[in-house]
Every structure is written in structure tokens, then in C-alpha cells.
JSON list of N, CA and C in Angstrom, two decimals:
[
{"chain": "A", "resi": 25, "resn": "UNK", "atom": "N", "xyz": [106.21, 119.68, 90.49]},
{"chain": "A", "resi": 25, "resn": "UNK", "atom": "CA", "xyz": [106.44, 118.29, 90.86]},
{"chain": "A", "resi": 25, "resn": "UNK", "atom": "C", "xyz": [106.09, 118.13, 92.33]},
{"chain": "A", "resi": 26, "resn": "UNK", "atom": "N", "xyz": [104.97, 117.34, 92.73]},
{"chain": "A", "resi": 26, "resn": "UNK", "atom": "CA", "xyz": [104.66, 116.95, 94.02]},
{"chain": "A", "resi": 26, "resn": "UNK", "atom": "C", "xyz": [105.70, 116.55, 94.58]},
{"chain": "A", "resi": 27, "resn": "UNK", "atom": "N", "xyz": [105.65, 116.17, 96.01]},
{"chain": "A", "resi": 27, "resn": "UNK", "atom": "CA", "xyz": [106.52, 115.40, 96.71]},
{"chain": "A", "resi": 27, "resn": "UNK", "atom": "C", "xyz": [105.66, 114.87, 98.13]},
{"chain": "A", "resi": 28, "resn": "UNK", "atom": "N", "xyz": [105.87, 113.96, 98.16]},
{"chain": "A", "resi": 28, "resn": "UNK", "atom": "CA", "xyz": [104.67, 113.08, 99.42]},
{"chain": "A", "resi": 28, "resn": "UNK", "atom": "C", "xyz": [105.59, 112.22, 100.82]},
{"chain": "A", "resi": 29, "resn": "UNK", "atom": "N", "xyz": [105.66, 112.41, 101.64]},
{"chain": "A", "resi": 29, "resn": "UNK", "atom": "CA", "xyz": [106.19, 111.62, 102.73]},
{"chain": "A", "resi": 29, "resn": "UNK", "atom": "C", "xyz": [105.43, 111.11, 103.28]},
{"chain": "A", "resi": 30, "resn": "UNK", "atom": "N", "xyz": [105.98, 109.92, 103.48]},
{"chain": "A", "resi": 30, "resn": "UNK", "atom": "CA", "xyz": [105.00, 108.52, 103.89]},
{"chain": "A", "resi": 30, "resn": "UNK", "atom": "C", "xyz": [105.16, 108.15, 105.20]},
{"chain": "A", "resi": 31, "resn": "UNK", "atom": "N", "xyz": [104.87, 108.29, 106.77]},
{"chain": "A", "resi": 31, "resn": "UNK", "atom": "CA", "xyz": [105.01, 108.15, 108.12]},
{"chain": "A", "resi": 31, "resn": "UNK", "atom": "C", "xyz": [103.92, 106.93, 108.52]},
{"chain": "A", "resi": 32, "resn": "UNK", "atom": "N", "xyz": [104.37, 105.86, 108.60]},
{"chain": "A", "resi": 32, "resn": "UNK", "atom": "CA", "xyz": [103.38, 105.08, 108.94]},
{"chain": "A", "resi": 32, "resn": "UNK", "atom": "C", "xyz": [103.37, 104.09, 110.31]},
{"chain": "A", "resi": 33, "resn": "UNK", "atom": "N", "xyz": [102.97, 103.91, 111.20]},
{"chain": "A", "resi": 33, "resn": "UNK", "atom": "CA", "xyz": [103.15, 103.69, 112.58]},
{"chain": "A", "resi": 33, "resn": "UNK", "atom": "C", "xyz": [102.20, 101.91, 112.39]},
{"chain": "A", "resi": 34, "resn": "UNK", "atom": "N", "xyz": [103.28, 101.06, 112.45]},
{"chain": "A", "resi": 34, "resn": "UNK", "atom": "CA", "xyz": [102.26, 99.95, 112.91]},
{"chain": "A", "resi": 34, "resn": "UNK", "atom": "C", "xyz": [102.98, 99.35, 114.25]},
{"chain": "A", "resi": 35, "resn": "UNK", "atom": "N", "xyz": [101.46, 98.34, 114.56]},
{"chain": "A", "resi": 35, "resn": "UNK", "atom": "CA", "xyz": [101.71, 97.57, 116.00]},
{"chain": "A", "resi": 35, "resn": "UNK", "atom": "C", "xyz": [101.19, 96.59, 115.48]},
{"chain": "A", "resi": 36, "resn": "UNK", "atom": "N", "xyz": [102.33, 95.57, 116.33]},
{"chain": "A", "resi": 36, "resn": "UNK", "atom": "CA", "xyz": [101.53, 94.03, 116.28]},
{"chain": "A", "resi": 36, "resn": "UNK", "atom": "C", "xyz": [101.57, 93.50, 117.50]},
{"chain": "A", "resi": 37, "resn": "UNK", "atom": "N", "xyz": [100.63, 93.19, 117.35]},
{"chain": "A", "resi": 37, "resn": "UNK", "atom": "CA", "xyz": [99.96, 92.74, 118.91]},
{"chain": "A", "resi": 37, "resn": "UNK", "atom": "C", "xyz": [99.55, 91.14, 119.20]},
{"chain": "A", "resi": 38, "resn": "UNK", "atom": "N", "xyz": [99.69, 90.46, 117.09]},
{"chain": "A", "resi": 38, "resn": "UNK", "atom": "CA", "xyz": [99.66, 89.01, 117.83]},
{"chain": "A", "resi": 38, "resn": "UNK", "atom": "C", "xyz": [101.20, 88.55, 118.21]},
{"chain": "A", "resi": 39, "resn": "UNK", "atom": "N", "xyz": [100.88, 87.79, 119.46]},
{"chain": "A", "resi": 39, "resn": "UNK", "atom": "CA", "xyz": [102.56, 87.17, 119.11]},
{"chain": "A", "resi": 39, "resn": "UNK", "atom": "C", "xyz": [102.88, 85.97, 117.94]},
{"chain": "A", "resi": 40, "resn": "UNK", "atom": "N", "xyz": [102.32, 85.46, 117.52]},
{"chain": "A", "resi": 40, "resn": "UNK", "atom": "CA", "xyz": [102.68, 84.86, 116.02]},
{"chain": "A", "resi": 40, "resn": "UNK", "atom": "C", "xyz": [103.68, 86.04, 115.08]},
{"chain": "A", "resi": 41, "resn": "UNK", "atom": "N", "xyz": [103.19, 87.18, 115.13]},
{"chain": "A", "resi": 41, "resn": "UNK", "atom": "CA", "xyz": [103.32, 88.22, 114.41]},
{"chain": "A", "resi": 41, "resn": "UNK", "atom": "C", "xyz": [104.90, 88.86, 114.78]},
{"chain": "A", "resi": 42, "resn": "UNK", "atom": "N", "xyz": [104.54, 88.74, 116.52]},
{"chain": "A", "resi": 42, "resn": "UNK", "atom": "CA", "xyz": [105.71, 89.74, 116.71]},
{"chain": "A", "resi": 42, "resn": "UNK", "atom": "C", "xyz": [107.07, 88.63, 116.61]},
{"chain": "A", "resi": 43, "resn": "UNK", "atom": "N", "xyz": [106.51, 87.16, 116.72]},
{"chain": "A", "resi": 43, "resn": "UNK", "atom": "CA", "xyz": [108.35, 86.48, 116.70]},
{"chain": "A", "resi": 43, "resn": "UNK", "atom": "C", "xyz": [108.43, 86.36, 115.45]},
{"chain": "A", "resi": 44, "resn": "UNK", "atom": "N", "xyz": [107.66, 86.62, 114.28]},
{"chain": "A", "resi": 44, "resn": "UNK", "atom": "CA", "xyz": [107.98, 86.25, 113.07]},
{"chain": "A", "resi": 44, "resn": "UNK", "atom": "C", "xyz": [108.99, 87.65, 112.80]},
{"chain": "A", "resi": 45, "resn": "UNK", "atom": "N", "xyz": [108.74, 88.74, 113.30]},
{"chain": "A", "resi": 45, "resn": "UNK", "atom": "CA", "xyz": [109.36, 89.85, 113.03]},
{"chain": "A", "resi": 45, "resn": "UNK", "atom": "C", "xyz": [110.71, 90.36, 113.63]},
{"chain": "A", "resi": 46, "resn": "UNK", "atom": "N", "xyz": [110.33, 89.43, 114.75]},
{"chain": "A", "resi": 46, "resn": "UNK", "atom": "CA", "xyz": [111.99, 89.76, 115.58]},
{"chain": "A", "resi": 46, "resn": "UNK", "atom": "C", "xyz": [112.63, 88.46, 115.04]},
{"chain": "A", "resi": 47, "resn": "UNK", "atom": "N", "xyz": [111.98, 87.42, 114.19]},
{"chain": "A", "resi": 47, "resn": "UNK", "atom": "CA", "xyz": [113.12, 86.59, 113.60]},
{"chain": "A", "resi": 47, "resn": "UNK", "atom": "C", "xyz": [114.05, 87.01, 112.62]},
{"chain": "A", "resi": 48, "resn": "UNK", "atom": "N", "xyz": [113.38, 87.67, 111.77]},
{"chain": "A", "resi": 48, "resn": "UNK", "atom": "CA", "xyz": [113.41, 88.62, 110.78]},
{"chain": "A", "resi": 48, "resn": "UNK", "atom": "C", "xyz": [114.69, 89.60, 111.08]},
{"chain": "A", "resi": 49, "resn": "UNK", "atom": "N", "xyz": [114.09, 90.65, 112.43]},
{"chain": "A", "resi": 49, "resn": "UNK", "atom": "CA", "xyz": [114.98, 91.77, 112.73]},
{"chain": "A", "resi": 49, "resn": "UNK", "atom": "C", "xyz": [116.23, 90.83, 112.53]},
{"chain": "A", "resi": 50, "resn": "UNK", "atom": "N", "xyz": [116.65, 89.74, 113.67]},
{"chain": "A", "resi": 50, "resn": "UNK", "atom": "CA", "xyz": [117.92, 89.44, 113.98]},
{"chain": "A", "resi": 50, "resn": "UNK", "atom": "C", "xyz": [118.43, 88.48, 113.28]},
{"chain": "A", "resi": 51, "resn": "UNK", "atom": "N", "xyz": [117.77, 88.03, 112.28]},
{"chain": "A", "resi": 51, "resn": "UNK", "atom": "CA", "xyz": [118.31, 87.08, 111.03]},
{"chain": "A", "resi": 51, "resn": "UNK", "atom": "C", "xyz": [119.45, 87.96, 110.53]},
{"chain": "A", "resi": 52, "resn": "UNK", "atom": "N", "xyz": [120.95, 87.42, 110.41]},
{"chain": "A", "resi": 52, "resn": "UNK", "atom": "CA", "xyz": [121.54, 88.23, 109.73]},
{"chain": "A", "resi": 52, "resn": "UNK", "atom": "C", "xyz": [122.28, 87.34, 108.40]},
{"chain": "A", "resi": 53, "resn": "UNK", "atom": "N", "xyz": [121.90, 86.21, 108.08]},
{"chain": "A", "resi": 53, "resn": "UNK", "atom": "CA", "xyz": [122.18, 85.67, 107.13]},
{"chain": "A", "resi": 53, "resn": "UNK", "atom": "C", "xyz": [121.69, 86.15, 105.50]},
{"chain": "A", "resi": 54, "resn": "UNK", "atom": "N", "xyz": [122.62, 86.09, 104.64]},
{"chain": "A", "resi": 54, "resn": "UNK", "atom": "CA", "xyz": [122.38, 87.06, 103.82]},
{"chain": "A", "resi": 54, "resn": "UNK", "atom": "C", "xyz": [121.23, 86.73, 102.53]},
{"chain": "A", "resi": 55, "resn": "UNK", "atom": "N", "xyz": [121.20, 87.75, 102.25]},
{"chain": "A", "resi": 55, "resn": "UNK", "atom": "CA", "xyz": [119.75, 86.74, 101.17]},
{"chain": "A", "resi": 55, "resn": "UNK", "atom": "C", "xyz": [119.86, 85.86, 100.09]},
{"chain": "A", "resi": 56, "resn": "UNK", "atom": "N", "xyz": [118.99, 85.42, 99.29]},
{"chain": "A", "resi": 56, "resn": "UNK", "atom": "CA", "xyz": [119.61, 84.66, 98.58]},
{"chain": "A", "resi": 56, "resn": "UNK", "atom": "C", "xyz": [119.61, 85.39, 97.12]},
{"chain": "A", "resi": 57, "resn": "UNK", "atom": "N", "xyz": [120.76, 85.61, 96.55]},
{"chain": "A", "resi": 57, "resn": "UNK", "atom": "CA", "xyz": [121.07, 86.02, 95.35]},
{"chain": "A", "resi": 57, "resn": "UNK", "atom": "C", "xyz": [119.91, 86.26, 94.50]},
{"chain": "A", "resi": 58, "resn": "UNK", "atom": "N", "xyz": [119.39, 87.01, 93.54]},
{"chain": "A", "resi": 58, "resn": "UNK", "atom": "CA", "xyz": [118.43, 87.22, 92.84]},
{"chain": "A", "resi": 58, "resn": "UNK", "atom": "C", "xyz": [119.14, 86.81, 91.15]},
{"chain": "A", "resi": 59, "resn": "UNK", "atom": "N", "xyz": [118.96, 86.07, 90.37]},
{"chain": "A", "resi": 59, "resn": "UNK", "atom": "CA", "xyz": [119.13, 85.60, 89.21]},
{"chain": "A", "resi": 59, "resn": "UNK", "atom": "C", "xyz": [119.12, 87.19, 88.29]},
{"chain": "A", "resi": 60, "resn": "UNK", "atom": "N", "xyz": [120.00, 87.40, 87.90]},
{"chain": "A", "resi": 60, "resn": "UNK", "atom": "CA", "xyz": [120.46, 88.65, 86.99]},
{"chain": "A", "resi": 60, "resn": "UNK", "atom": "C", "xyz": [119.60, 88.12, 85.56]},
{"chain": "A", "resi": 61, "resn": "UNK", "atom": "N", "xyz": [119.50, 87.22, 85.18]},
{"chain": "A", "resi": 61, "resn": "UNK", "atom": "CA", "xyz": [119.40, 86.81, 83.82]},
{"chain": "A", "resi": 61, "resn": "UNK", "atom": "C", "xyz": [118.13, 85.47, 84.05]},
{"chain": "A", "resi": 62, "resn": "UNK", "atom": "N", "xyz": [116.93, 85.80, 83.94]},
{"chain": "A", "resi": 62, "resn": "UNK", "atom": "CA", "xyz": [116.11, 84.65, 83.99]},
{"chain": "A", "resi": 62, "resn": "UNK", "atom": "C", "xyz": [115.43, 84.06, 82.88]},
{"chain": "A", "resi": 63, "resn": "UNK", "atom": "N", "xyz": [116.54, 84.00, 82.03]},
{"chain": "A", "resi": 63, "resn": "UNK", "atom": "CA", "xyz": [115.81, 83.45, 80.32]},
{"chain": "A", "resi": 63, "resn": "UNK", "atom": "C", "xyz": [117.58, 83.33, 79.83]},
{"chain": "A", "resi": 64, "resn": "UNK", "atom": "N", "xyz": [117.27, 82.16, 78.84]},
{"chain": "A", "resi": 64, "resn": "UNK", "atom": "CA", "xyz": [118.30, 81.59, 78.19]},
{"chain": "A", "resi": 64, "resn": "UNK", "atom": "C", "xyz": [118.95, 82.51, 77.17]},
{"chain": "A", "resi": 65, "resn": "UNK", "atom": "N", "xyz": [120.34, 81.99, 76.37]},
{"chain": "A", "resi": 65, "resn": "UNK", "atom": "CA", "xyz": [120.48, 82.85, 75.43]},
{"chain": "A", "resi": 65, "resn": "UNK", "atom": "C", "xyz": [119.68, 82.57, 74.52]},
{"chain": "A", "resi": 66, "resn": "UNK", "atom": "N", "xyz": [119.09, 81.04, 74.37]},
{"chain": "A", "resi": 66, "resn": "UNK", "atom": "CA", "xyz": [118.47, 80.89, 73.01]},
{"chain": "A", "resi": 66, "resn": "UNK", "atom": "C", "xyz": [116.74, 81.81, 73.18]},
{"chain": "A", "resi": 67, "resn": "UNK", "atom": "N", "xyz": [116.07, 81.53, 74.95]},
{"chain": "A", "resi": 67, "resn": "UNK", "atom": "CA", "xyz": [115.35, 82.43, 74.76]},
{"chain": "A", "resi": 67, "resn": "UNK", "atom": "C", "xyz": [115.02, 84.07, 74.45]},
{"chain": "A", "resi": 68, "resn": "UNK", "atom": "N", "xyz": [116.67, 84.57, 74.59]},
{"chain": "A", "resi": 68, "resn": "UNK", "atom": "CA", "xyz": [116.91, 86.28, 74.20]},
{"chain": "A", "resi": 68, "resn": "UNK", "atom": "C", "xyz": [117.03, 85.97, 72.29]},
{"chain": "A", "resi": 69, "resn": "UNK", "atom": "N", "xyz": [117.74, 85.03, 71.81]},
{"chain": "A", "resi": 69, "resn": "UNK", "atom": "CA", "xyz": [117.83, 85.33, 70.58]},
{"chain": "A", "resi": 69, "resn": "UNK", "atom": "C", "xyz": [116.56, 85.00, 69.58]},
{"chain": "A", "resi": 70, "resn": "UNK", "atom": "N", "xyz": [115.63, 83.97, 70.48]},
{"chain": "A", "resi": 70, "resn": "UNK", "atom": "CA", "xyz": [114.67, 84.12, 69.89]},
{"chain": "A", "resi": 70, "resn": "UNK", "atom": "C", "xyz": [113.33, 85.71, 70.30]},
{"chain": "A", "resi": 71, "resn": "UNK", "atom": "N", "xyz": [113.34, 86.10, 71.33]},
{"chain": "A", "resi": 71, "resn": "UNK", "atom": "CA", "xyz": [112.83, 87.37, 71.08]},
{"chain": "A", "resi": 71, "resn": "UNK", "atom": "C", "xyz": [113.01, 88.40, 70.61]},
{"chain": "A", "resi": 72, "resn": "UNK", "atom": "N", "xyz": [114.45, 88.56, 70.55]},
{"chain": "A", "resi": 72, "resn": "UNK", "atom": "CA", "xyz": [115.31, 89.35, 69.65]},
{"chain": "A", "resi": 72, "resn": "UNK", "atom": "C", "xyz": [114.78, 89.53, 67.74]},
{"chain": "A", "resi": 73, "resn": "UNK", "atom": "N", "xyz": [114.60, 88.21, 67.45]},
{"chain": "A", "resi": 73, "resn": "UNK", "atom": "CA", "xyz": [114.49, 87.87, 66.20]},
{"chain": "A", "resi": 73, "resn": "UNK", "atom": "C", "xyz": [112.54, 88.00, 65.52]},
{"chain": "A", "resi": 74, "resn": "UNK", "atom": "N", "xyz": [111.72, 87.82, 67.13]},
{"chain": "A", "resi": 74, "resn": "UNK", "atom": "CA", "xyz": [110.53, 88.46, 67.14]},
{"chain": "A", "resi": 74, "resn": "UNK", "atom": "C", "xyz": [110.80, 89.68, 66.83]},
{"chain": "A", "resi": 75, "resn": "UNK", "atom": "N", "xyz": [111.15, 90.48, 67.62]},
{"chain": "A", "resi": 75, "resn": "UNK", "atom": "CA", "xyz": [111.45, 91.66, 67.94]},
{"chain": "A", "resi": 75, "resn": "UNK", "atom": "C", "xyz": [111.68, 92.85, 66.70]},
{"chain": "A", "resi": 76, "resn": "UNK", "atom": "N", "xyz": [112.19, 91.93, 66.05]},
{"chain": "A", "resi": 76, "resn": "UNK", "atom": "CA", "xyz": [113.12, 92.11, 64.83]},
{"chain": "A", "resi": 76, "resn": "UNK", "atom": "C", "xyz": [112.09, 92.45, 63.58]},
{"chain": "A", "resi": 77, "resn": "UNK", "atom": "N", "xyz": [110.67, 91.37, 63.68]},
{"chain": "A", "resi": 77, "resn": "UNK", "atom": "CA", "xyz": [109.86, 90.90, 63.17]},
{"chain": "A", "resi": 77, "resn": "UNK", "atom": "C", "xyz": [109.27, 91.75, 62.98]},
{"chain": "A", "resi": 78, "resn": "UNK", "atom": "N", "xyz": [108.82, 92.17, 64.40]},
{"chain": "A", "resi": 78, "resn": "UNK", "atom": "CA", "xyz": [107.41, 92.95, 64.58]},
{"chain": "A", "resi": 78, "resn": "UNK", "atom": "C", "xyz": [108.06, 94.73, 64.00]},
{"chain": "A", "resi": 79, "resn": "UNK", "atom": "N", "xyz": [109.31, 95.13, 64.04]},
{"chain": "A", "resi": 79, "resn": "UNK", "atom": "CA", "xyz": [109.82, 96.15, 63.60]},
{"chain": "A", "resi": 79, "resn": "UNK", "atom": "C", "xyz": [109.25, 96.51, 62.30]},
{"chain": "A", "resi": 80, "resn": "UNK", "atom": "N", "xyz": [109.61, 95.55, 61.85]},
{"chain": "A", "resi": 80, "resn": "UNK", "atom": "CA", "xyz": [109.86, 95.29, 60.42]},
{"chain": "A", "resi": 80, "resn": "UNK", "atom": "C", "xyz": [108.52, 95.72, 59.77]},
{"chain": "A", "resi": 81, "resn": "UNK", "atom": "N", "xyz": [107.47, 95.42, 60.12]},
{"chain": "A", "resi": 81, "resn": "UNK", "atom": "CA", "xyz": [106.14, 94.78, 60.02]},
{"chain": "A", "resi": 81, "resn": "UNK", "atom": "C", "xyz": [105.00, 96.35, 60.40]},
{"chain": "A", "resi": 82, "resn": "UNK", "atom": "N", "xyz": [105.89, 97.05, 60.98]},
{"chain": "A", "resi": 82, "resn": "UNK", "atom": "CA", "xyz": [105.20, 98.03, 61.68]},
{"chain": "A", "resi": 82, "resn": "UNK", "atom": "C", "xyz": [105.50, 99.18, 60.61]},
{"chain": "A", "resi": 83, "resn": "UNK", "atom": "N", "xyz": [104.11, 100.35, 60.63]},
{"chain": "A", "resi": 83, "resn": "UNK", "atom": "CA", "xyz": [104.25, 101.35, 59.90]},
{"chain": "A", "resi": 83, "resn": "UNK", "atom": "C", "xyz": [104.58, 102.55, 60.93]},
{"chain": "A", "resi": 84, "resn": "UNK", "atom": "N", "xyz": [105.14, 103.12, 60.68]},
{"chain": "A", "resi": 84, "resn": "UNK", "atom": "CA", "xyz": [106.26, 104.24, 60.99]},
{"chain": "A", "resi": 84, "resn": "UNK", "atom": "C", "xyz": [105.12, 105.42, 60.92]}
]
């Protein structure tokens, strides 16, 4: 099993660049939540019931 370490050195040199990054650094407001669940129940029970379909349908 390989194993690879990644050392990578950048500079920014425009200042557009560098206040976008020190806004960034010292932003400490927290992020905004990421949606755990991005499909309905009716859209899980209908893939479910695809799902179900294509099982069915398939040779083993």
C-alpha cells in the first residue's frame, strides 16, 4: 500500500487575492449547515420502489 504526502507552498501576490483570504482566515462565523437529507420521503420511497424493480428484473 503506497502512501504519498502532499507539501504544497503557495503565494499570492494579487491583493484582490490576498484580502479575499485574510477575510476568510478571520471570518469566524460559522458555516452554513449542510442539508443531511436532500430528497423527500416521497422521493426515497419512490427510488426505493425503482430499486426494488430493477432487483427483481435482474439475473443473478
Amino acid at each position: 500500500m503506497s502512501t504519498s504526502v502532499f507539501e504544497k507552498e503557495f503565494v499570492l501576490t494579487d491583493p484582490v487575492s490576498i484580502r479575499n483570504f485574510l477575510k476568510l482566515e478571520l471570518d469566524d462565523s460559522p458555516a452554513a449547515p449542510i442539508s443531511q437529507t436532500s430528497y423527500t420521503a416521497q422521493e426515497r420511497d419512490r427510488s426505493e420502489k425503482l430499486l426494488s424493480q430493477f432487483l427483481s428484473h435482474s439475473k443473478h
